[in-house]
Structure formats: C-alpha cells, structure tokens
Tab-separated table of C-alpha atoms in Angstrom:
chain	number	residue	atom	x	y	z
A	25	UNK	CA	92.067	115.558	6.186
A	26	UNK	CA	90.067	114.521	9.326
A	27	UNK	CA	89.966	111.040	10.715
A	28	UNK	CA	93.217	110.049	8.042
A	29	UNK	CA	95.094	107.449	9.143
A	30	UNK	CA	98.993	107.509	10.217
A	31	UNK	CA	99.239	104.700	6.782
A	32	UNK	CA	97.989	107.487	4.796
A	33	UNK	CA	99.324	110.458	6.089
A	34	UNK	CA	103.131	108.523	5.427
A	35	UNK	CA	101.825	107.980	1.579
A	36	UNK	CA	100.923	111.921	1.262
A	37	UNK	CA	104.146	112.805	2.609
A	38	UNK	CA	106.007	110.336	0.852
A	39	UNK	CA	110.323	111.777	1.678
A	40	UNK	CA	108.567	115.103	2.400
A	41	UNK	CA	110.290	114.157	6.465
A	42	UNK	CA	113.152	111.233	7.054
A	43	UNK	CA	112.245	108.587	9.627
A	44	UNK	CA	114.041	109.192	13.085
A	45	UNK	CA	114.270	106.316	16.041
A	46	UNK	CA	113.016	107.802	19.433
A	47	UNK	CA	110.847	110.414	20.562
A	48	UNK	CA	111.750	114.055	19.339
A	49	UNK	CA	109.734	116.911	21.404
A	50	UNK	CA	108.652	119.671	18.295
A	51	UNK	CA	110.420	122.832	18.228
A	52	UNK	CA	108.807	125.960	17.692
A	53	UNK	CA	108.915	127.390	14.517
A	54	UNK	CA	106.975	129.998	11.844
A	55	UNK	CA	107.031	130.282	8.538
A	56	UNK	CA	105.485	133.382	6.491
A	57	UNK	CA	103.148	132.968	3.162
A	58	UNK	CA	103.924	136.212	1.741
A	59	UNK	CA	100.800	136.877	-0.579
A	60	UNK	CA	100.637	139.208	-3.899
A	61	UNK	CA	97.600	140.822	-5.396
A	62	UNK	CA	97.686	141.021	-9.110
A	63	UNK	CA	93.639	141.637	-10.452
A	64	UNK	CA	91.851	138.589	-9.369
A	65	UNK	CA	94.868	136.815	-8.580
A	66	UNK	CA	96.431	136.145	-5.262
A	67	UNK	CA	100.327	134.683	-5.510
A	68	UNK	CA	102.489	133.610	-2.731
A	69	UNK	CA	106.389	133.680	-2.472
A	70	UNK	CA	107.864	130.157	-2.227
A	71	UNK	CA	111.569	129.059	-2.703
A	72	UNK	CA	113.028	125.893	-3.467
A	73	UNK	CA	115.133	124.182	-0.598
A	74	UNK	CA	118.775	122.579	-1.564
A	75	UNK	CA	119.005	119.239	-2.545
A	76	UNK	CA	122.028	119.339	0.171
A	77	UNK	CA	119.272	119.619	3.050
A	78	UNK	CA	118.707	116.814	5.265
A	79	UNK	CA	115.036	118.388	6.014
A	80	UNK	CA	112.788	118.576	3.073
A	81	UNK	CA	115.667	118.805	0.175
A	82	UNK	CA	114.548	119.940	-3.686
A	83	UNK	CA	111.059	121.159	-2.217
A	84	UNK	CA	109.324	124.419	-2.615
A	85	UNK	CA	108.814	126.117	0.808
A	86	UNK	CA	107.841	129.148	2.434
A	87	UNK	CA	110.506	131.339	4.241
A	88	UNK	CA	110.677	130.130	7.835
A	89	UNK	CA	112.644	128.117	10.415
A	90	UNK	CA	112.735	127.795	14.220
A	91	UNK	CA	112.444	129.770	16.394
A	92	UNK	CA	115.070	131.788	18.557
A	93	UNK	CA	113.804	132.781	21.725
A	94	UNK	CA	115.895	136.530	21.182
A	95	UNK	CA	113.616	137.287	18.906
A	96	UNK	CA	111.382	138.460	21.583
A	97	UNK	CA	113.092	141.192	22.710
A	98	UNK	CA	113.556	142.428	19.095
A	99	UNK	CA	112.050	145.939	19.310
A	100	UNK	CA	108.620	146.976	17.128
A	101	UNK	CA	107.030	149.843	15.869
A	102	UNK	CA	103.739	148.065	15.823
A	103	UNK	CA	101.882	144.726	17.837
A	104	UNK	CA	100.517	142.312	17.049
A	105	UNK	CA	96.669	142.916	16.252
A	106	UNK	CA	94.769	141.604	19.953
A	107	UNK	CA	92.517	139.116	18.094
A	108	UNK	CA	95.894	137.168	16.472
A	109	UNK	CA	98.066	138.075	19.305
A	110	UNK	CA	95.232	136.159	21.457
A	111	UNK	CA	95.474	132.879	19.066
A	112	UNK	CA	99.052	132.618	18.713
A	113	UNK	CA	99.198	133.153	22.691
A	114	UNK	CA	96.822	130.304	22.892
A	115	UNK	CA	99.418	127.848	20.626
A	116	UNK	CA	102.511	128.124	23.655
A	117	UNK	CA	103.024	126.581	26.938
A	118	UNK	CA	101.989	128.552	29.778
A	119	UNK	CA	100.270	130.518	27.528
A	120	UNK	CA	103.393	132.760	26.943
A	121	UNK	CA	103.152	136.239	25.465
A	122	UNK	CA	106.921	136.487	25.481
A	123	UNK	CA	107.001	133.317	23.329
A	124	UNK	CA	104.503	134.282	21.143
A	125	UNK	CA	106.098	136.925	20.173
A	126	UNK	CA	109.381	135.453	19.490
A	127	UNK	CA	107.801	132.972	17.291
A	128	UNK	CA	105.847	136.012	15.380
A	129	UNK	CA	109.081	137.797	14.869
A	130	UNK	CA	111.103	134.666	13.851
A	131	UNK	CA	108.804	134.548	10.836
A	132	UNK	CA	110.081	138.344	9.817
A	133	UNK	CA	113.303	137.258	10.354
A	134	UNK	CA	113.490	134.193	8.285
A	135	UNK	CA	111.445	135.575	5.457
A	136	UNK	CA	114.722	138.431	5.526
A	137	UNK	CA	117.155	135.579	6.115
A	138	UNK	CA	115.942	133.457	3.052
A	139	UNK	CA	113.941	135.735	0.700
A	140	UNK	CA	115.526	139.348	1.343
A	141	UNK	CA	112.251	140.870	2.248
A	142	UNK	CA	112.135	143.375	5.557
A	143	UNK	CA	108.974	143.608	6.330
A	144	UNK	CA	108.436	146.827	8.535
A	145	UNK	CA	108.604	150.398	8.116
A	146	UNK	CA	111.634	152.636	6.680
A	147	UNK	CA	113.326	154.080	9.889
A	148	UNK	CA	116.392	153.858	11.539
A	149	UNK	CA	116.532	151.175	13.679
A	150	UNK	CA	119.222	150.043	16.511
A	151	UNK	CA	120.050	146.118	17.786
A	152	UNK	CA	123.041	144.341	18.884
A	153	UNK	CA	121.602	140.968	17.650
A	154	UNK	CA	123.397	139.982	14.982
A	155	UNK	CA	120.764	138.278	13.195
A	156	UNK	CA	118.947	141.128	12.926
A	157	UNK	CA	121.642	143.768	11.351
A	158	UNK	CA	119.959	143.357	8.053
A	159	UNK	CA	116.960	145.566	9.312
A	160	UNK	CA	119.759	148.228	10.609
A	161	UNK	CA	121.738	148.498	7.711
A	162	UNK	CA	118.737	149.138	5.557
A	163	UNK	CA	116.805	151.311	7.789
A	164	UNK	CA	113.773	149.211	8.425
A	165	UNK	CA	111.900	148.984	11.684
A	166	UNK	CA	110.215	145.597	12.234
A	167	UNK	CA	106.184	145.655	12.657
A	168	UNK	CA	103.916	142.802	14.296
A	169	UNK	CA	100.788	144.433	12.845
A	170	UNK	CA	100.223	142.799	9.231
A	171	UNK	CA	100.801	139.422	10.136
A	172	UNK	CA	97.775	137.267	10.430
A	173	UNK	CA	97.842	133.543	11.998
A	174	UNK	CA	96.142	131.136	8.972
A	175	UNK	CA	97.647	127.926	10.641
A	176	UNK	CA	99.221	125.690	12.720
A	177	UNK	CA	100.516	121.770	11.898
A	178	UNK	CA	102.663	119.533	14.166
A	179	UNK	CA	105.163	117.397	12.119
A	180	UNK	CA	104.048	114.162	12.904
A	181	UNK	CA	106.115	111.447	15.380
A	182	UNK	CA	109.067	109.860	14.170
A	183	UNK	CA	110.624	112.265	12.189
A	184	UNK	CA	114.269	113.256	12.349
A	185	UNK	CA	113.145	116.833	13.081
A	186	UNK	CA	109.927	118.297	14.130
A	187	UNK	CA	108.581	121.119	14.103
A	188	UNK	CA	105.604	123.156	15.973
A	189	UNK	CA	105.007	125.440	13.044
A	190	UNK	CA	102.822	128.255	12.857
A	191	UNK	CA	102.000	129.547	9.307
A	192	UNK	CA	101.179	132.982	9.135
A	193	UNK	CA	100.738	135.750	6.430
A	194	UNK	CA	101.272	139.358	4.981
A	195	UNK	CA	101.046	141.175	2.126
A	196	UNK	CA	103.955	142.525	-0.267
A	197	UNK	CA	102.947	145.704	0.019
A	198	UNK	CA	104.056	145.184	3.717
A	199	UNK	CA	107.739	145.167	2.634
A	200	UNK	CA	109.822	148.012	3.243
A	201	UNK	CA	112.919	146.621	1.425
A	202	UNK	CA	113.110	143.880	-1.366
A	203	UNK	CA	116.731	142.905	-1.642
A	204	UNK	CA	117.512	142.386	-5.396
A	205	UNK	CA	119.968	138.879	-4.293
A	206	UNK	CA	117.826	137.302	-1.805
A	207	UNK	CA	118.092	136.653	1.565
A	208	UNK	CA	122.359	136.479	3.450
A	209	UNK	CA	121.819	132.950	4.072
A	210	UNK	CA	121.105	131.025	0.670
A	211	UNK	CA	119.165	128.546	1.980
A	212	UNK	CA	116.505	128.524	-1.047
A	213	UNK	CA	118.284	128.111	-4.244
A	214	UNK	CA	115.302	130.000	-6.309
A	215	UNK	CA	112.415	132.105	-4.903
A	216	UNK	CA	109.395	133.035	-7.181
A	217	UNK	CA	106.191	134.452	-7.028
A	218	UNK	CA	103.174	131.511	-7.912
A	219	UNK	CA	99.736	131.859	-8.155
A	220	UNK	CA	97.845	129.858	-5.721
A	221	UNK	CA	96.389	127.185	-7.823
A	222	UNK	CA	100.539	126.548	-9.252
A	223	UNK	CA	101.688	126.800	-5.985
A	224	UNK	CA	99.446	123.613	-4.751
A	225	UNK	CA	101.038	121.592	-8.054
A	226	UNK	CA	104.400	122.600	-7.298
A	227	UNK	CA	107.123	120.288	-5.717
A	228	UNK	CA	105.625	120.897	-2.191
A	229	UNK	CA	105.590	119.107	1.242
A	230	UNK	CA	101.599	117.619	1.800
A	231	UNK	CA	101.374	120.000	4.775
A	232	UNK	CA	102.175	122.693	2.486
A	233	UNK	CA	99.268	121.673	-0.523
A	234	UNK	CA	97.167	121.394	2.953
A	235	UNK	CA	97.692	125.087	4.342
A	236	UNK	CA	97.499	126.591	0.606
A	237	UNK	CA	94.070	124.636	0.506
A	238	UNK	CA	93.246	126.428	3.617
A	239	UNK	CA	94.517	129.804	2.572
A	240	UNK	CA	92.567	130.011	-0.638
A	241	UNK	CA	89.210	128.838	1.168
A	242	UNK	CA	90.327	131.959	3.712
A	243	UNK	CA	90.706	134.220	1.185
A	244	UNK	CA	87.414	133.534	-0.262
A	245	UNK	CA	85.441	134.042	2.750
A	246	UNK	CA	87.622	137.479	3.402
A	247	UNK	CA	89.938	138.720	0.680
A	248	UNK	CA	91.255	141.226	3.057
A	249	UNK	CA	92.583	138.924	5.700
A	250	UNK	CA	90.606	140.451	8.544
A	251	UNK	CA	92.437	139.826	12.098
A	252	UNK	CA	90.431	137.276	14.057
A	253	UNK	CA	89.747	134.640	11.379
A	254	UNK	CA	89.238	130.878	12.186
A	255	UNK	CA	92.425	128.853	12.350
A	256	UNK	CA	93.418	125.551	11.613
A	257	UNK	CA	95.414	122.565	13.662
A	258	UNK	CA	96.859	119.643	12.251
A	259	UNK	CA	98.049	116.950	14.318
A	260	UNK	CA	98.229	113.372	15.217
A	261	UNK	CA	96.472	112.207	17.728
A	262	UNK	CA	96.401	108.211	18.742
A	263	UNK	CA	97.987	107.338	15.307
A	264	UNK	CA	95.075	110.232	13.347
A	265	UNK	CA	96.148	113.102	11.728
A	266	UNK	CA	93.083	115.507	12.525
A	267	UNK	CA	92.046	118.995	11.755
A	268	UNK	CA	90.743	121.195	14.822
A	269	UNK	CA	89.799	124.959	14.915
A	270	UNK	CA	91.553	127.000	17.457
C-alpha cells in the first residue's frame, strides 16, 4: 500500500469510516487478533459489529476499542516482553511507559468486554475498577507477557472518529476463561473463529484485509510469534497513505 493516494485509499474503504467536518486528533486505541492453531492452519477470532453502530456497522472486527488511561494501573502477573514493551513505548507521546501500558491492557480488556475471553492466569485477583470485575469474579489474573505488537494504522483525516490503533496478538491457549455467552457488553452480534485466508474475504474494514495481509506474511517468517518482530505503520502523510517499519 505505499505511495496510494488519499482517491484510492477512500475507494478501499468505501463506508468502512463516515466523513466528519473539522480536524479530529486520533484517540488511542488496541485491538487484539486472537490467533488459533489447528494443524497447518492459523484462525483468528473476529465478530461482527451492529448494524446500530455509527463506527464501522455490519463489519467483522477484532475485539478492541479505546483506550482508558485506568487501565494502567490494572495490576499484572507478568510484563510486557522488553523487545515489544520497547515498540509500543516508541508509538506514545513522550515516549510514555505508563501509556503504553494502558493501551496494552485495554486490548485484554476489550477482547473480555466483547468476546468473553480473560486472557491471564487462574488466580484470585482484587480491583475496584469496575471494568475490570470480570477478571475477579472468575479468578483470572491479567498477564502482559503473550501479547506481541504486529501493527499500528492511523484512521485517516476526516473521519467522524479516529483512532490511533495498535493491533496486537496472542494465542488461545493464552486464555484462562472462555465465557460460553460472550463478552457483558454485546457489542459484536456474532464472534467466530476464521481461518486466515476467510478472514481477508470476510465483510472487513480495508485496514483490517491490510493487517491480516501482514499477519500471515509474519507468521510465515516466524510461526511462533517471536517478541521483537518488525512492525508495520500505516498513515497518511501529505494526502499518501504509506507503510513505514517501526
């Protein structure tokens, strides 16, 4: 997607984002690919969005949303790995670890928010945030460690909302609790497990198809998701939407 012009980019999007007057400043946000091993097959979770949404309705997503600056001060039993806590440090002003980690754990939360998943280890665990009850109720202590960062994509100018998203990973077996109804909040009317290759031709944003591209080619060059890998950033720049490696 180098050197694409703003023209284009609007085509691939399509009603993927609603047109907005004025500036809007991107929040942060982070969405989770949660990925599935099954023989040579890698699938990723992905729900579909109500039609009632203003942002992206009908399409498939991954579990995500902004980012609440709490989160940070959610306790952990485990880090982030140094090599991704180092990249996602690099993505916020100031070069914030405090941030960074809010955005890292507002991925776990969303993913139990939407999907039902707790992604952690089975413990008890203590909070006053309210958000994050689900984890106390069901015994599950949050950890930093599986996540990986695979990439980053500013929604473009001009949109109604935008978003400073950071896409990262884990792996199923890095769920301590599956909740049999889905996440409290209903936000995604149907969640299912898709092979990669389906999940690209599904009903999907063109930032979405674009970060599954880059997953698979990730997963090719390290099936294990090593910490440390090479991570793409998509953004416009002087009416371009361009790829850079942080």
């Amino acid at each position: 997607m180098d050197g694409m012009t703003k023209a284009q980019v609007d085509k691939a999007e399509g009603r993927d984002f609603a047109l907005g007057a004025g500036p809007k400043r991107p929040r942060d946000a982070a969405t989770l690919m949660l990925l599935d091993r099954k023989g040579n097959d890698v699938f990723v979770l992905m729900g579909r969005r109500h039609a009632s949404h203003a942002f992206m309705p009908g399409k498939f997503v991954f579990p995500g949303g902004r980012t609440d600056p709490a989160d940070s001060r959610i306790p952990v039993t485990d880090s982030l790995h140094p090599d991704e806590a180092a990249k996602l440090i690099g993505t916020v002003a100031s070069g914030s670890a405090t941030r960074a980690r809010a955005i890292a754990l507002s991925a776990i939360r969303e993913t139990y928010e939407e999907a039902g998943l707790l992604i952690g280890h089975k413990a008890p665990f203590a909070t006053g945030k309210a958000d994050w009850q689900g984890f106390v109720e069901h015994g599950v202590q949050p950890s930093l460690k599986p996540l990986r960062f695979i990439a980053r994509a500013i929604t473009p100018p001009g949109r109604v909302r935008r978003f400073d998203t950071r896409f990262l990973s884990a792996w199923r077996s890095d769920v301590a609790v599956e909740l049999p109804d889905g996440g409290p909040t209903n936000e995604l009317e149907e969640l299912m497990w898709l092979p990669l290759p389906e999940a690209r031709q599904a009903d999907i944003p063109a930032i979405t198809k674009t970060i599954l591209e880059e997953l698979e080619q990730r997963l090719a060059q390290d099936p294990l998701l090593r910490p440390g890998g090479a991570v793409p950033f998509y953004r416009m720049i002087r009416k371009r939407f361009v790829r850079e490696i942080l």
